[in-house]
């Protein structure tokens, strides 16, 4: 199923791709929601946003990276969104059938967390060649030794997602 571009490669604009899977929302719509979550990050935090959707495409939870705001090294957008989604579902820790959309390729911690949460699909925007664990440096989510492997699609709205981060890092280097 699904288009899986090679690590570092662009998401090819296949006609109709991303228009289905998981209800009424397209993959691009889900990444747009993650971009709006990123916009809510504390000004000190790297603006990464993540949103969890249920199988029908309904939003369960969203979060922005809050490592600085919370003084918590594990407060990445994905981890916070997964926690909130489990709370919203209210039926234990399993998030089967869900899609996690995030503006940046997850790190090792977040890739591990979304596998453990049993997320069905992972969508992400920009590639992260320095720390990415979904194809760039490692591929934690598709390791054949794991018994749960989410579907993955990366590079969705890559330009917009990368621009958000670039704008932040420009303000860090006066
Ligand atoms: Zn992370």
PDB file of C-alpha atoms in Angstrom, residues 3-116:
ATOM      1  CA  UNK A   3       3.951   5.376  -1.566  1.00  0.00           C
ATOM      2  CA  UNK A   4       7.235   4.956   0.235  1.00  0.00           C
ATOM      3  CA  UNK A   5       9.827   7.295  -1.229  1.00  0.00           C
ATOM      4  CA  UNK A   6      13.445   6.313  -0.725  1.00  0.00           C
ATOM      5  CA  UNK A   7      15.190   7.913   2.227  1.00  0.00           C
ATOM      6  CA  UNK A   8      16.086  11.454   1.346  1.00  0.00           C
ATOM      7  CA  UNK A   9      14.017  11.309  -1.786  1.00  0.00           C
ATOM      8  CA  UNK A  10      11.069  13.482  -2.636  1.00  0.00           C
ATOM      9  CA  UNK A  11       7.463  12.384  -2.289  1.00  0.00           C
ATOM     10  CA  UNK A  12       6.449  11.904  -5.883  1.00  0.00           C
ATOM     11  CA  UNK A  13       3.269  13.725  -6.830  1.00  0.00           C
ATOM     12  CA  UNK A  14       1.394  10.611  -7.887  1.00  0.00           C
ATOM     13  CA  UNK A  15      -2.120  11.557  -9.024  1.00  0.00           C
ATOM     14  CA  UNK A  16      -4.632  10.548  -6.399  1.00  0.00           C
ATOM     15  CA  UNK A  17      -1.992   9.428  -3.910  1.00  0.00           C
ATOM     16  CA  UNK A  18      -2.721  10.523  -0.385  1.00  0.00           C
ATOM     17  CA  UNK A  19      -6.329  11.205  -1.209  1.00  0.00           C
ATOM     18  CA  UNK A  20      -7.626   8.196   0.704  1.00  0.00           C
ATOM     19  CA  UNK A  21      -6.457   5.978   3.596  1.00  0.00           C
ATOM     20  CA  UNK A  22      -7.956   6.719   6.974  1.00  0.00           C
ATOM     21  CA  UNK A  23     -11.186   8.448   6.129  1.00  0.00           C
ATOM     22  CA  UNK A  24     -11.926  11.786   4.559  1.00  0.00           C
ATOM     23  CA  UNK A  25      -8.622  13.518   5.135  1.00  0.00           C
ATOM     24  CA  UNK A  26      -5.761  13.441   2.672  1.00  0.00           C
ATOM     25  CA  UNK A  27      -2.219  12.887   3.873  1.00  0.00           C
ATOM     26  CA  UNK A  28      -1.440  16.517   2.998  1.00  0.00           C
ATOM     27  CA  UNK A  29      -4.371  17.684   5.155  1.00  0.00           C
ATOM     28  CA  UNK A  30      -2.970  15.719   8.074  1.00  0.00           C
ATOM     29  CA  UNK A  31       0.459  17.301   7.647  1.00  0.00           C
ATOM     30  CA  UNK A  32      -1.233  20.725   7.430  1.00  0.00           C
ATOM     31  CA  UNK A  33      -2.776  19.998  10.840  1.00  0.00           C
ATOM     32  CA  UNK A  34       0.698  19.106  12.143  1.00  0.00           C
ATOM     33  CA  UNK A  35       2.017  22.414  10.764  1.00  0.00           C
ATOM     34  CA  UNK A  36      -0.680  24.286  12.671  1.00  0.00           C
ATOM     35  CA  UNK A  37       0.272  22.339  15.820  1.00  0.00           C
ATOM     36  CA  UNK A  38       3.919  23.351  15.253  1.00  0.00           C
ATOM     37  CA  UNK A  39       2.853  26.999  15.125  1.00  0.00           C
ATOM     38  CA  UNK A  40       1.693  26.675  18.736  1.00  0.00           C
ATOM     39  CA  UNK A  41       5.192  25.821  20.019  1.00  0.00           C
ATOM     40  CA  UNK A  42       6.731  28.048  22.657  1.00  0.00           C
ATOM     41  CA  UNK A  43       8.981  30.604  20.896  1.00  0.00           C
ATOM     42  CA  UNK A  44      12.027  28.961  22.542  1.00  0.00           C
ATOM     43  CA  UNK A  45      11.186  25.518  21.206  1.00  0.00           C
ATOM     44  CA  UNK A  46      12.031  24.126  17.783  1.00  0.00           C
ATOM     45  CA  UNK A  47       8.619  24.283  16.067  1.00  0.00           C
ATOM     46  CA  UNK A  48       7.800  20.647  15.372  1.00  0.00           C
ATOM     47  CA  UNK A  49       4.130  19.645  15.448  1.00  0.00           C
ATOM     48  CA  UNK A  50       2.408  16.266  15.621  1.00  0.00           C
ATOM     49  CA  UNK A  51      -1.231  15.192  15.345  1.00  0.00           C
ATOM     50  CA  UNK A  52      -2.805  11.765  15.912  1.00  0.00           C
ATOM     51  CA  UNK A  53      -5.882  10.799  13.877  1.00  0.00           C
ATOM     52  CA  UNK A  54      -8.177   7.833  14.385  1.00  0.00           C
ATOM     53  CA  UNK A  55      -9.065   5.384  11.609  1.00  0.00           C
ATOM     54  CA  UNK A  56     -11.870   7.630  10.376  1.00  0.00           C
ATOM     55  CA  UNK A  57      -9.561  10.641  10.106  1.00  0.00           C
ATOM     56  CA  UNK A  58     -10.865  12.339  13.239  1.00  0.00           C
ATOM     57  CA  UNK A  59      -8.247  14.264  15.177  1.00  0.00           C
ATOM     58  CA  UNK A  60      -7.559  12.668  18.571  1.00  0.00           C
ATOM     59  CA  UNK A  61      -4.760  14.840  19.872  1.00  0.00           C
ATOM     60  CA  UNK A  62      -2.097  17.302  18.830  1.00  0.00           C
ATOM     61  CA  UNK A  63       1.069  18.699  20.354  1.00  0.00           C
ATOM     62  CA  UNK A  64       4.054  20.883  19.628  1.00  0.00           C
ATOM     63  CA  UNK A  65       7.595  20.179  20.738  1.00  0.00           C
ATOM     64  CA  UNK A  66       7.827  21.492  24.316  1.00  0.00           C
ATOM     65  CA  UNK A  67      11.287  20.457  25.419  1.00  0.00           C
ATOM     66  CA  UNK A  68      12.254  23.977  26.497  1.00  0.00           C
ATOM     67  CA  UNK A  69       8.805  24.986  27.721  1.00  0.00           C
ATOM     68  CA  UNK A  70       8.536  21.941  29.983  1.00  0.00           C
ATOM     69  CA  UNK A  71      12.227  21.426  30.711  1.00  0.00           C
ATOM     70  CA  UNK A  72      11.678  17.818  29.646  1.00  0.00           C
ATOM     71  CA  UNK A  73      14.109  16.066  27.306  1.00  0.00           C
ATOM     72  CA  UNK A  74      11.365  13.647  26.222  1.00  0.00           C
ATOM     73  CA  UNK A  75       8.746  16.323  25.443  1.00  0.00           C
ATOM     74  CA  UNK A  76       8.992  15.938  21.679  1.00  0.00           C
ATOM     75  CA  UNK A  77       5.792  16.675  19.756  1.00  0.00           C
ATOM     76  CA  UNK A  78       5.248  13.018  18.861  1.00  0.00           C
ATOM     77  CA  UNK A  79       5.571  11.718  22.438  1.00  0.00           C
ATOM     78  CA  UNK A  80       3.224  14.393  23.795  1.00  0.00           C
ATOM     79  CA  UNK A  81       0.674  13.767  21.028  1.00  0.00           C
ATOM     80  CA  UNK A  82       0.777   9.983  21.590  1.00  0.00           C
ATOM     81  CA  UNK A  83       0.206  10.434  25.327  1.00  0.00           C
ATOM     82  CA  UNK A  84      -2.712  12.780  24.727  1.00  0.00           C
ATOM     83  CA  UNK A  85      -4.185  10.484  22.082  1.00  0.00           C
ATOM     84  CA  UNK A  86      -4.145   7.512  24.473  1.00  0.00           C
ATOM     85  CA  UNK A  87      -5.837   9.713  27.060  1.00  0.00           C
ATOM     86  CA  UNK A  88      -8.444  10.800  24.493  1.00  0.00           C
ATOM     87  CA  UNK A  89      -9.159   7.214  23.443  1.00  0.00           C
ATOM     88  CA  UNK A  90      -9.349   6.268  27.113  1.00  0.00           C
ATOM     89  CA  UNK A  91      -8.978   2.583  26.436  1.00  0.00           C
ATOM     90  CA  UNK A  92      -5.412   1.731  27.414  1.00  0.00           C
ATOM     91  CA  UNK A  93      -2.160   2.456  25.665  1.00  0.00           C
ATOM     92  CA  UNK A  94      -2.749   0.878  22.267  1.00  0.00           C
ATOM     93  CA  UNK A  95      -3.296   3.279  19.389  1.00  0.00           C
ATOM     94  CA  UNK A  96      -4.089   0.697  16.732  1.00  0.00           C
ATOM     95  CA  UNK A  97      -5.730   2.095  13.620  1.00  0.00           C
ATOM     96  CA  UNK A  98      -4.305   5.557  14.155  1.00  0.00           C
ATOM     97  CA  UNK A  99      -2.188   7.778  11.940  1.00  0.00           C
ATOM     98  CA  UNK A 100       0.526  10.002  13.356  1.00  0.00           C
ATOM     99  CA  UNK A 101       1.354  13.046  11.236  1.00  0.00           C
ATOM    100  CA  UNK A 102       4.467  15.035  12.151  1.00  0.00           C
ATOM    101  CA  UNK A 103       6.232  17.901  10.435  1.00  0.00           C
ATOM    102  CA  UNK A 104       9.731  16.400  10.790  1.00  0.00           C
ATOM    103  CA  UNK A 105      11.162  12.892  10.437  1.00  0.00           C
ATOM    104  CA  UNK A 106      11.025  11.361  13.938  1.00  0.00           C
ATOM    105  CA  UNK A 107      14.137  10.750  16.057  1.00  0.00           C
ATOM    106  CA  UNK A 108      15.009   7.350  17.570  1.00  0.00           C
ATOM    107  CA  UNK A 109      12.971   8.008  20.732  1.00  0.00           C
ATOM    108  CA  UNK A 110       9.833   9.042  18.873  1.00  0.00           C
ATOM    109  CA  UNK A 111      10.170   6.321  16.247  1.00  0.00           C
ATOM    110  CA  UNK A 112      10.435   3.787  19.081  1.00  0.00           C
ATOM    111  CA  UNK A 113       7.464   5.329  20.895  1.00  0.00           C
ATOM    112  CA  UNK A 114       5.174   5.195  17.873  1.00  0.00           C
ATOM    113  CA  UNK A 115       6.062   1.559  17.219  1.00  0.00           C
ATOM    114  CA  UNK A 116       5.339   0.725  20.878  1.00  0.00           C
TER     115      UNK A 116
END
